[in-house]
Amino acid sequence: MPRYYRYLGDLLDEGVERISSNELSEKMKVTASQIRQDLNNFGGFGQQGYGYNVQYLYDEIGKILGLEEQHNIIVIGAGNLGQALANYSKFQKLGFMIIGLFDINPALKGESQSGVPIMMLDELEDFASKHKIDIAAFTMPKYTADTIANRLVGLGIRAIWNFAHLDLDLVDKNVVVENVHLSDSLMQLSYNMLQSQD
Amino acid sequence: MPRYYRYLGDLLDEGVERISSNELSEKMKVTASQIRQDLNNFGGFGQQGYGYNVQYLYDEIGKILGLEEQHNIIVIGAGNLGQALANYSKFQKLGFMIIGLFDINPALKGESQSGVPIMMLDELEDFASKHKIDIAAFTMPKYTADTIANRLVGLGIRAIWNFAHLDLDLVDKNVVVENVHLSDSLMQLSYNMLQSQD
């Protein structure tokens, strides 16, 4: 679904109003029947012979993805990656607002990044009592991640976007975790390079 | 395989010398029979009743992943994400060395990030003639990505680590691409959050 949303957004940027499953198939390198199946599963947006209305499909998939509502994000770890996330304007356009960075390095206290304040980790509870936080992004060293994760769960945060290089061991199994393991991704690339030489 | 490598590396850091498939199973939340099957597929490192020699298994999986050889990486796009990658020391430990950042912003010319020089994109061909480049990481805006990708392929680069928010359209289908689509990942997280509320 995120991939459909991305392609449909690109089509809108190009001013395309309608698209057939065959055209979308060619762009996305997915079979047309797969596209029809996927989109029918999610509510049947297509009209036989007329193609899909791009804006309508884009909006409906946005709803399915939960993008109608704004999501507030805090980032734990204001190092390079944390600051890069705060600077990345693309997320805002999708309704993901980074509202705070947290770190334990006193040198960063009171600083900000792209207008996002950097706070100390011991200010987390106070901040959480004053702001709605939907997602915590983890860009801190991995050895602190489990402890902080369970502390966040105690504050009612139900989603973790995890860049820390471990699989989180959460007390509460209802928390949603999405991992981005950059080192794993590089190793996979290295492995695929070897395979492609055979 | 990257995930096994990560867990085995953590075990080594903890000083663990041997581990049974049952213990590894518990840590990795994978069934012991799955672990035995995976590791037997990759050469059969285990000895019944003795468990696995962690160091040996780590080294052998490292070889399978192609980590015995150093990989040189250039990063195209010296914005926040590109600079964050250059600053990330973990990659070096795995043998992935970032040797150059490229951008088109003249204000960055002659700068460096964690000792990695920032060069202008028109210096790419010259740099490539003097250095072995294994991987190009794409952290530039997506509208330039396809053109640059095919230019790199012309320079003999066979692997792209793609953070640009598109699926690359490559002339040469033998090029290995590993995507990290951060916005897609956030949208997936949002979707999973909605689902978990049902």
Coordinates of C-alpha atoms in Angstrom, one line a residue:
Chain A
M1 CA 0.0 0.0 0.0
P2 CA 2.7 2.6 0.8
R3 CA 4.2 1.8 -2.6
Y4 CA 0.8 2.4 -4.4
Y5 CA 0.5 5.6 -2.4
R6 CA 3.9 6.8 -3.6
Y7 CA 3.3 6.0 -7.2
L8 CA -0.1 7.7 -7.2
G9 CA 1.4 10.8 -5.5
D10 CA 4.0 10.9 -8.3
L11 CA 1.2 10.7 -10.9
L12 CA -0.7 13.5 -9.3
D13 CA 2.5 15.6 -9.3
E14 CA 2.7 14.9 -13.1
G15 CA -0.9 16.0 -13.5
V16 CA -2.3 12.6 -14.4
E17 CA -6.0 12.3 -13.6
R18 CA -6.9 8.8 -14.7
I19 CA -4.8 5.6 -15.1
S20 CA -5.7 2.1 -16.2
S21 CA -4.5 -0.9 -14.3
N22 CA -2.4 -1.7 -17.4
E23 CA -0.6 1.6 -17.3
L24 CA -0.1 1.4 -13.6
S25 CA 1.2 -2.2 -14.1
E26 CA 3.9 -1.0 -16.5
K27 CA 5.0 1.7 -14.2
M28 CA 5.1 -0.4 -11.0
K29 CA 6.4 -3.6 -12.6
V30 CA 3.5 -5.5 -11.1
T31 CA 1.1 -7.5 -13.2
A32 CA -2.2 -5.7 -14.0
S33 CA -4.2 -8.6 -12.4
Q34 CA -2.2 -8.2 -9.2
I35 CA -3.0 -4.5 -9.2
R36 CA -6.7 -5.1 -9.7
Q37 CA -6.6 -7.7 -7.0
D38 CA -4.8 -5.4 -4.5
L39 CA -7.0 -2.5 -5.1
N40 CA -10.3 -4.5 -5.1
N41 CA -9.2 -5.9 -1.7
F42 CA -9.1 -2.4 -0.4
G43 CA -12.5 -1.3 -1.5
G44 CA -12.8 -1.6 -5.2
F45 CA -12.0 1.9 -6.6
G46 CA -11.8 1.0 -10.3
Q47 CA -14.4 1.2 -13.0
Q48 CA -14.1 -1.2 -15.8
G49 CA -13.0 0.5 -19.0
Y50 CA -12.5 3.9 -17.4
G51 CA -9.4 3.3 -15.3
Y52 CA -8.8 4.6 -11.9
N53 CA -9.4 8.2 -10.7
V54 CA -5.9 9.0 -9.4
Q55 CA -6.9 11.6 -6.9
Y56 CA -9.7 9.5 -5.4
L57 CA -7.5 6.4 -5.2
Y58 CA -4.7 8.4 -3.6
D59 CA -7.0 9.8 -1.0
E60 CA -8.7 6.5 -0.2
I61 CA -5.3 4.7 0.2
G62 CA -4.2 7.6 2.3
K63 CA -7.2 6.9 4.6
I64 CA -6.4 3.2 4.7
L65 CA -2.8 4.0 5.7
G66 CA -4.0 6.3 8.5
L67 CA -2.6 9.4 6.9
E68 CA -5.7 11.5 7.4
E69 CA -4.6 12.0 11.0
Q70 CA -1.5 13.8 11.9
H71 CA 1.1 11.6 13.7
N72 CA 3.4 13.2 16.3
I73 CA 6.8 11.7 16.5
I74 CA 9.6 12.1 19.1
V75 CA 13.1 11.0 18.3
I76 CA 15.2 9.4 21.0
G77 CA 18.9 10.1 20.1
A78 CA 19.8 13.5 18.7
G79 CA 22.9 12.3 16.9
N80 CA 23.4 12.5 13.1
L81 CA 20.6 10.2 12.2
G82 CA 18.1 11.7 14.7
Q83 CA 19.0 15.2 13.4
A84 CA 18.7 14.0 9.8
L85 CA 15.2 12.7 10.5
A86 CA 14.2 16.1 12.1
N87 CA 15.5 17.9 9.0
Y88 CA 13.6 15.7 6.5
S89 CA 10.7 17.8 5.3
K90 CA 9.1 14.9 3.3
F91 CA 7.7 13.3 6.5
Q92 CA 5.7 16.5 7.3
K93 CA 4.0 16.4 4.0
L94 CA 2.7 13.0 4.9
G95 CA 1.4 14.2 8.2
F96 CA 4.3 12.9 10.3
M97 CA 5.4 15.8 12.5
I98 CA 8.6 15.5 14.6
I99 CA 7.9 17.5 17.7
G100 CA 10.9 16.7 19.9
L101 CA 14.4 15.3 20.0
F102 CA 15.7 13.7 23.1
D103 CA 19.3 12.9 24.1
I104 CA 21.5 12.4 27.2
N105 CA 24.3 14.6 26.0
P106 CA 24.2 17.8 28.1
A107 CA 26.0 19.8 25.3
L108 CA 22.8 19.5 23.2
K109 CA 20.4 20.8 25.9
G110 CA 18.4 23.8 24.7
E111 CA 19.6 23.3 21.1
S112 CA 17.2 22.7 18.2
Q113 CA 17.2 21.2 14.8
S114 CA 15.0 22.6 12.0
G115 CA 12.9 24.2 14.8
V116 CA 12.6 20.9 16.7
P117 CA 13.8 21.4 20.3
I118 CA 16.4 19.0 21.7
M119 CA 15.6 18.0 25.3
M120 CA 17.2 15.8 27.9
L121 CA 15.9 12.3 28.3
D122 CA 14.9 13.0 31.9
E123 CA 12.4 15.6 30.5
L124 CA 10.6 12.9 28.6
E125 CA 7.8 12.3 31.2
D126 CA 7.1 16.0 31.5
F127 CA 7.0 16.4 27.7
A128 CA 4.7 13.4 27.3
S129 CA 2.2 14.8 29.8
K130 CA 1.9 18.0 27.7
H131 CA 1.9 16.6 24.2
K132 CA 0.2 13.8 22.3
I133 CA 3.0 11.4 21.1
D134 CA 2.0 8.8 18.6
I135 CA 5.4 7.4 17.5
A136 CA 8.9 7.2 19.0
A137 CA 11.8 6.9 16.6
F138 CA 14.8 5.2 18.1
T139 CA 18.2 6.4 16.8
M140 CA 20.1 5.9 20.0
P141 CA 22.7 3.3 20.8
K142 CA 21.2 -0.2 21.1
Y143 CA 22.2 -1.0 24.7
T144 CA 19.7 1.6 26.1
A145 CA 16.9 0.8 23.7
D146 CA 15.0 -1.9 25.6
T147 CA 14.8 0.1 28.8
I148 CA 13.7 3.3 27.0
A149 CA 11.1 1.3 25.0
N150 CA 9.4 0.0 28.0
R151 CA 9.5 3.4 29.7
L152 CA 7.7 4.8 26.6
V153 CA 5.2 2.1 26.7
G154 CA 4.5 3.1 30.3
L155 CA 3.7 6.6 28.9
G156 CA 1.2 5.2 26.5
I157 CA 3.2 5.3 23.3
R158 CA 2.0 2.5 21.0
A159 CA 4.4 2.7 18.1
I160 CA 8.2 2.6 17.7
W161 CA 10.1 3.3 14.5
N162 CA 13.3 1.5 15.4
F163 CA 16.7 2.3 13.8
A164 CA 18.6 0.9 16.8
H165 CA 20.5 -2.2 15.7
L166 CA 18.5 -4.8 17.7
D167 CA 15.1 -6.4 17.8
L168 CA 13.3 -4.8 20.7
D169 CA 12.2 -7.0 23.6
L170 CA 9.0 -5.3 24.6
V171 CA 6.9 -6.1 27.7
D172 CA 3.7 -5.0 26.0
K173 CA 3.2 -7.1 22.8
N174 CA 0.5 -4.7 21.5
V175 CA 3.1 -2.1 20.6
V176 CA 3.7 -1.8 16.9
V177 CA 7.4 -1.8 15.8
E178 CA 8.7 -1.0 12.4
N179 CA 12.4 -1.7 12.0
V180 CA 14.9 0.1 9.8
H181 CA 18.2 -1.9 10.2
L182 CA 20.7 0.0 8.1
S183 CA 23.6 -2.4 8.7
D184 CA 21.4 -5.4 7.9
S185 CA 20.4 -3.7 4.7
L186 CA 24.1 -3.1 3.7
M187 CA 25.0 -6.7 4.5
Q188 CA 22.0 -7.9 2.4
L189 CA 23.4 -5.7 -0.5
S190 CA 26.8 -7.2 -0.1
Y191 CA 25.3 -10.7 -0.1
N192 CA 23.3 -9.9 -3.3
M193 CA 26.4 -8.5 -4.9
L194 CA 28.2 -11.8 -4.3
Q195 CA 25.2 -13.8 -5.6
S196 CA 24.9 -11.7 -8.8
Q197 CA 28.5 -12.5 -9.7
D198 CA 27.8 -16.3 -9.8
Chain B
M1 CA 21.6 -14.1 7.2
P2 CA 22.3 -10.4 8.3
R3 CA 20.1 -11.1 11.3
Y4 CA 22.1 -14.2 12.3
Y5 CA 25.3 -12.2 11.9
R6 CA 24.0 -9.5 14.1
Y7 CA 22.9 -11.8 16.9
L8 CA 26.2 -13.8 16.7
G9 CA 28.2 -10.5 16.9
D10 CA 26.2 -9.6 20.0
L11 CA 26.9 -13.0 21.6
L12 CA 30.7 -12.5 20.9
D13 CA 30.5 -9.1 22.6
E14 CA 29.0 -10.8 25.6
G15 CA 31.8 -13.4 25.6
V16 CA 29.6 -16.4 24.6
E17 CA 31.7 -19.1 23.0
R18 CA 29.1 -21.8 22.2
I19 CA 25.3 -21.7 21.7
S20 CA 22.8 -24.4 21.1
S21 CA 20.1 -24.0 18.4
N22 CA 17.6 -24.0 21.3
E23 CA 19.2 -21.0 23.0
L24 CA 19.6 -19.2 19.7
S25 CA 16.0 -19.9 19.0
E26 CA 14.9 -18.3 22.2
K27 CA 16.9 -15.2 21.6
M28 CA 15.9 -14.7 18.0
K29 CA 12.3 -15.8 18.3
V30 CA 12.7 -18.3 15.5
T31 CA 12.0 -22.0 15.9
A32 CA 15.1 -24.2 16.6
S33 CA 14.3 -26.3 13.6
Q34 CA 14.2 -23.2 11.4
I35 CA 17.6 -22.2 12.7
R36 CA 19.1 -25.7 12.1
Q37 CA 17.6 -25.6 8.6
D38 CA 19.0 -22.2 7.8
L39 CA 22.4 -22.9 9.1
N40 CA 22.6 -26.3 7.5
N41 CA 21.7 -24.7 4.2
F42 CA 24.7 -22.5 4.6
G43 CA 27.2 -25.2 5.1
G44 CA 26.3 -27.1 8.3
F45 CA 28.3 -25.5 11.0
G46 CA 26.6 -27.3 13.9
Q47 CA 27.7 -30.4 15.8
Q48 CA 24.9 -32.4 17.4
G49 CA 24.9 -32.0 21.2
Y50 CA 27.7 -29.5 21.3
G51 CA 26.0 -26.5 19.9
Y52 CA 27.5 -24.0 17.6
N53 CA 30.9 -22.4 17.9
V54 CA 29.9 -18.8 17.9
Q55 CA 33.1 -17.3 16.5
Y56 CA 33.3 -19.9 13.8
L57 CA 29.7 -19.4 12.8
Y58 CA 30.1 -15.6 12.9
D59 CA 33.2 -15.8 10.6
E60 CA 31.6 -18.2 8.2
I61 CA 28.4 -16.2 7.8
G62 CA 30.6 -13.1 7.4
K63 CA 32.2 -14.8 4.4
I64 CA 28.8 -15.8 3.0
L65 CA 27.7 -12.1 3.3
G66 CA 30.9 -11.0 1.5
L67 CA 32.2 -9.2 4.5
E68 CA 35.7 -10.5 4.2
E69 CA 36.4 -7.9 1.5
Q70 CA 36.2 -4.2 2.1
H71 CA 33.5 -2.4 0.3
N72 CA 34.1 1.2 -0.8
I73 CA 31.0 3.4 -0.8
I74 CA 30.3 6.8 -2.3
V75 CA 27.3 8.8 -1.2
I76 CA 25.5 10.9 -3.8
G77 CA 23.8 13.7 -1.9
A78 CA 25.6 15.3 1.0
G79 CA 22.5 16.6 2.8
N80 CA 21.5 15.5 6.3
L81 CA 21.0 11.9 5.5
G82 CA 24.2 11.6 3.4
Q83 CA 26.2 13.3 6.2
A84 CA 24.6 11.0 8.8
L85 CA 25.7 8.0 6.8
A86 CA 29.3 9.3 6.6
N87 CA 29.3 9.8 10.4
Y88 CA 28.0 6.4 11.2
S89 CA 31.0 4.4 12.5
K90 CA 29.2 1.1 12.6
F91 CA 29.4 0.6 8.9
Q92 CA 33.2 0.8 9.0
K93 CA 33.4 -2.1 11.5
L94 CA 31.6 -4.2 9.0
G95 CA 34.1 -3.2 6.3
F96 CA 31.9 -0.7 4.5
M97 CA 34.0 2.4 4.0
I98 CA 32.5 5.7 2.9
I99 CA 35.2 7.2 0.8
G100 CA 33.5 10.2 -0.8
L101 CA 30.4 12.4 -0.7
F102 CA 29.1 14.1 -3.8
D103 CA 26.7 17.0 -4.1
I104 CA 25.8 19.8 -6.5
N105 CA 25.7 22.5 -3.9
P106 CA 28.8 24.7 -4.5
A107 CA 28.7 25.8 -0.8
L108 CA 29.7 22.3 0.2
K109 CA 32.7 22.1 -2.2
G110 CA 35.9 21.4 -0.3
E111 CA 34.1 20.5 2.9
S112 CA 34.3 17.2 4.6
Q113 CA 32.3 15.1 7.1
S114 CA 34.0 12.8 9.5
G115 CA 37.1 13.0 7.3
V116 CA 35.2 12.1 4.2
P117 CA 35.7 14.7 1.4
I118 CA 32.6 16.4 -0.1
M119 CA 33.1 16.8 -3.9
M120 CA 31.0 18.2 -6.7
L121 CA 29.1 15.8 -8.9
D122 CA 31.1 16.8 -12.0
E123 CA 34.2 15.4 -10.2
L124 CA 32.6 11.9 -10.1
E125 CA 34.3 10.5 -13.3
D126 CA 37.7 11.7 -12.2
F127 CA 37.2 10.2 -8.7
A128 CA 36.0 6.9 -10.1
S129 CA 39.1 6.7 -12.3
K130 CA 41.3 6.9 -9.2
H131 CA 39.4 4.8 -6.7
K132 CA 37.7 1.5 -6.6
I133 CA 34.0 2.1 -5.9
D134 CA 31.8 -0.9 -5.0
I135 CA 28.6 0.8 -3.8
A136 CA 26.8 4.1 -4.4
A137 CA 24.4 5.3 -1.7
F138 CA 21.6 7.5 -3.1
T139 CA 20.5 10.2 -0.7
M140 CA 19.7 12.9 -3.3
P141 CA 16.3 14.1 -4.5
K142 CA 14.5 11.5 -6.5
Y143 CA 14.2 13.4 -9.7
T144 CA 17.9 13.2 -10.4
A145 CA 18.3 9.6 -9.3
D146 CA 17.7 7.7 -12.6
T147 CA 20.1 9.8 -14.6
I148 CA 22.8 9.5 -12.0
A149 CA 22.2 5.8 -11.6
N150 CA 22.8 5.1 -15.2
R151 CA 25.9 7.4 -15.2
L152 CA 27.3 5.3 -12.4
V153 CA 26.6 2.0 -14.2
G154 CA 28.6 3.4 -17.0
L155 CA 31.5 3.8 -14.6
G156 CA 31.2 0.2 -13.6
I157 CA 29.5 0.5 -10.3
R158 CA 27.4 -2.6 -9.7
A159 CA 25.5 -1.8 -6.5
I160 CA 23.2 0.9 -5.4
W161 CA 22.0 1.5 -1.8
N162 CA 18.9 3.6 -2.6
F163 CA 17.3 6.0 -0.1
A164 CA 15.8 8.1 -2.8
H165 CA 12.1 7.8 -2.8
L166 CA 11.6 5.9 -6.0
D167 CA 12.2 2.6 -7.6
L168 CA 15.2 3.0 -9.9
D169 CA 14.7 2.4 -13.6
L170 CA 18.1 1.0 -14.6
V171 CA 19.4 0.3 -18.1
D172 CA 21.6 -2.5 -16.8
K173 CA 19.5 -5.1 -15.0
N174 CA 22.6 -6.7 -13.5
V175 CA 23.0 -3.9 -11.0
V176 CA 22.1 -4.9 -7.5
V177 CA 19.8 -2.4 -5.7
E178 CA 18.8 -2.4 -2.1
N179 CA 16.1 0.1 -1.2
V180 CA 15.6 1.9 2.1
H181 CA 12.4 3.8 1.7
L182 CA 11.9 5.7 4.9
S183 CA 8.6 7.3 4.0
D184 CA 7.2 3.9 3.0
S185 CA 8.4 2.5 6.3
L186 CA 6.6 5.3 8.2
M187 CA 3.4 4.7 6.3
Q188 CA 3.6 1.0 7.0
L189 CA 4.0 1.8 10.7
S190 CA 0.9 4.1 10.5
Y191 CA -1.1 1.3 8.7
N192 CA 0.0 -1.3 11.3
M193 CA -1.1 1.1 14.1
L194 CA -4.5 1.4 12.6
Q195 CA -4.8 -2.4 12.3
S196 CA -3.7 -3.1 15.8
Q197 CA -6.5 -0.9 17.1
D198 CA -9.1 -3.1 15.6

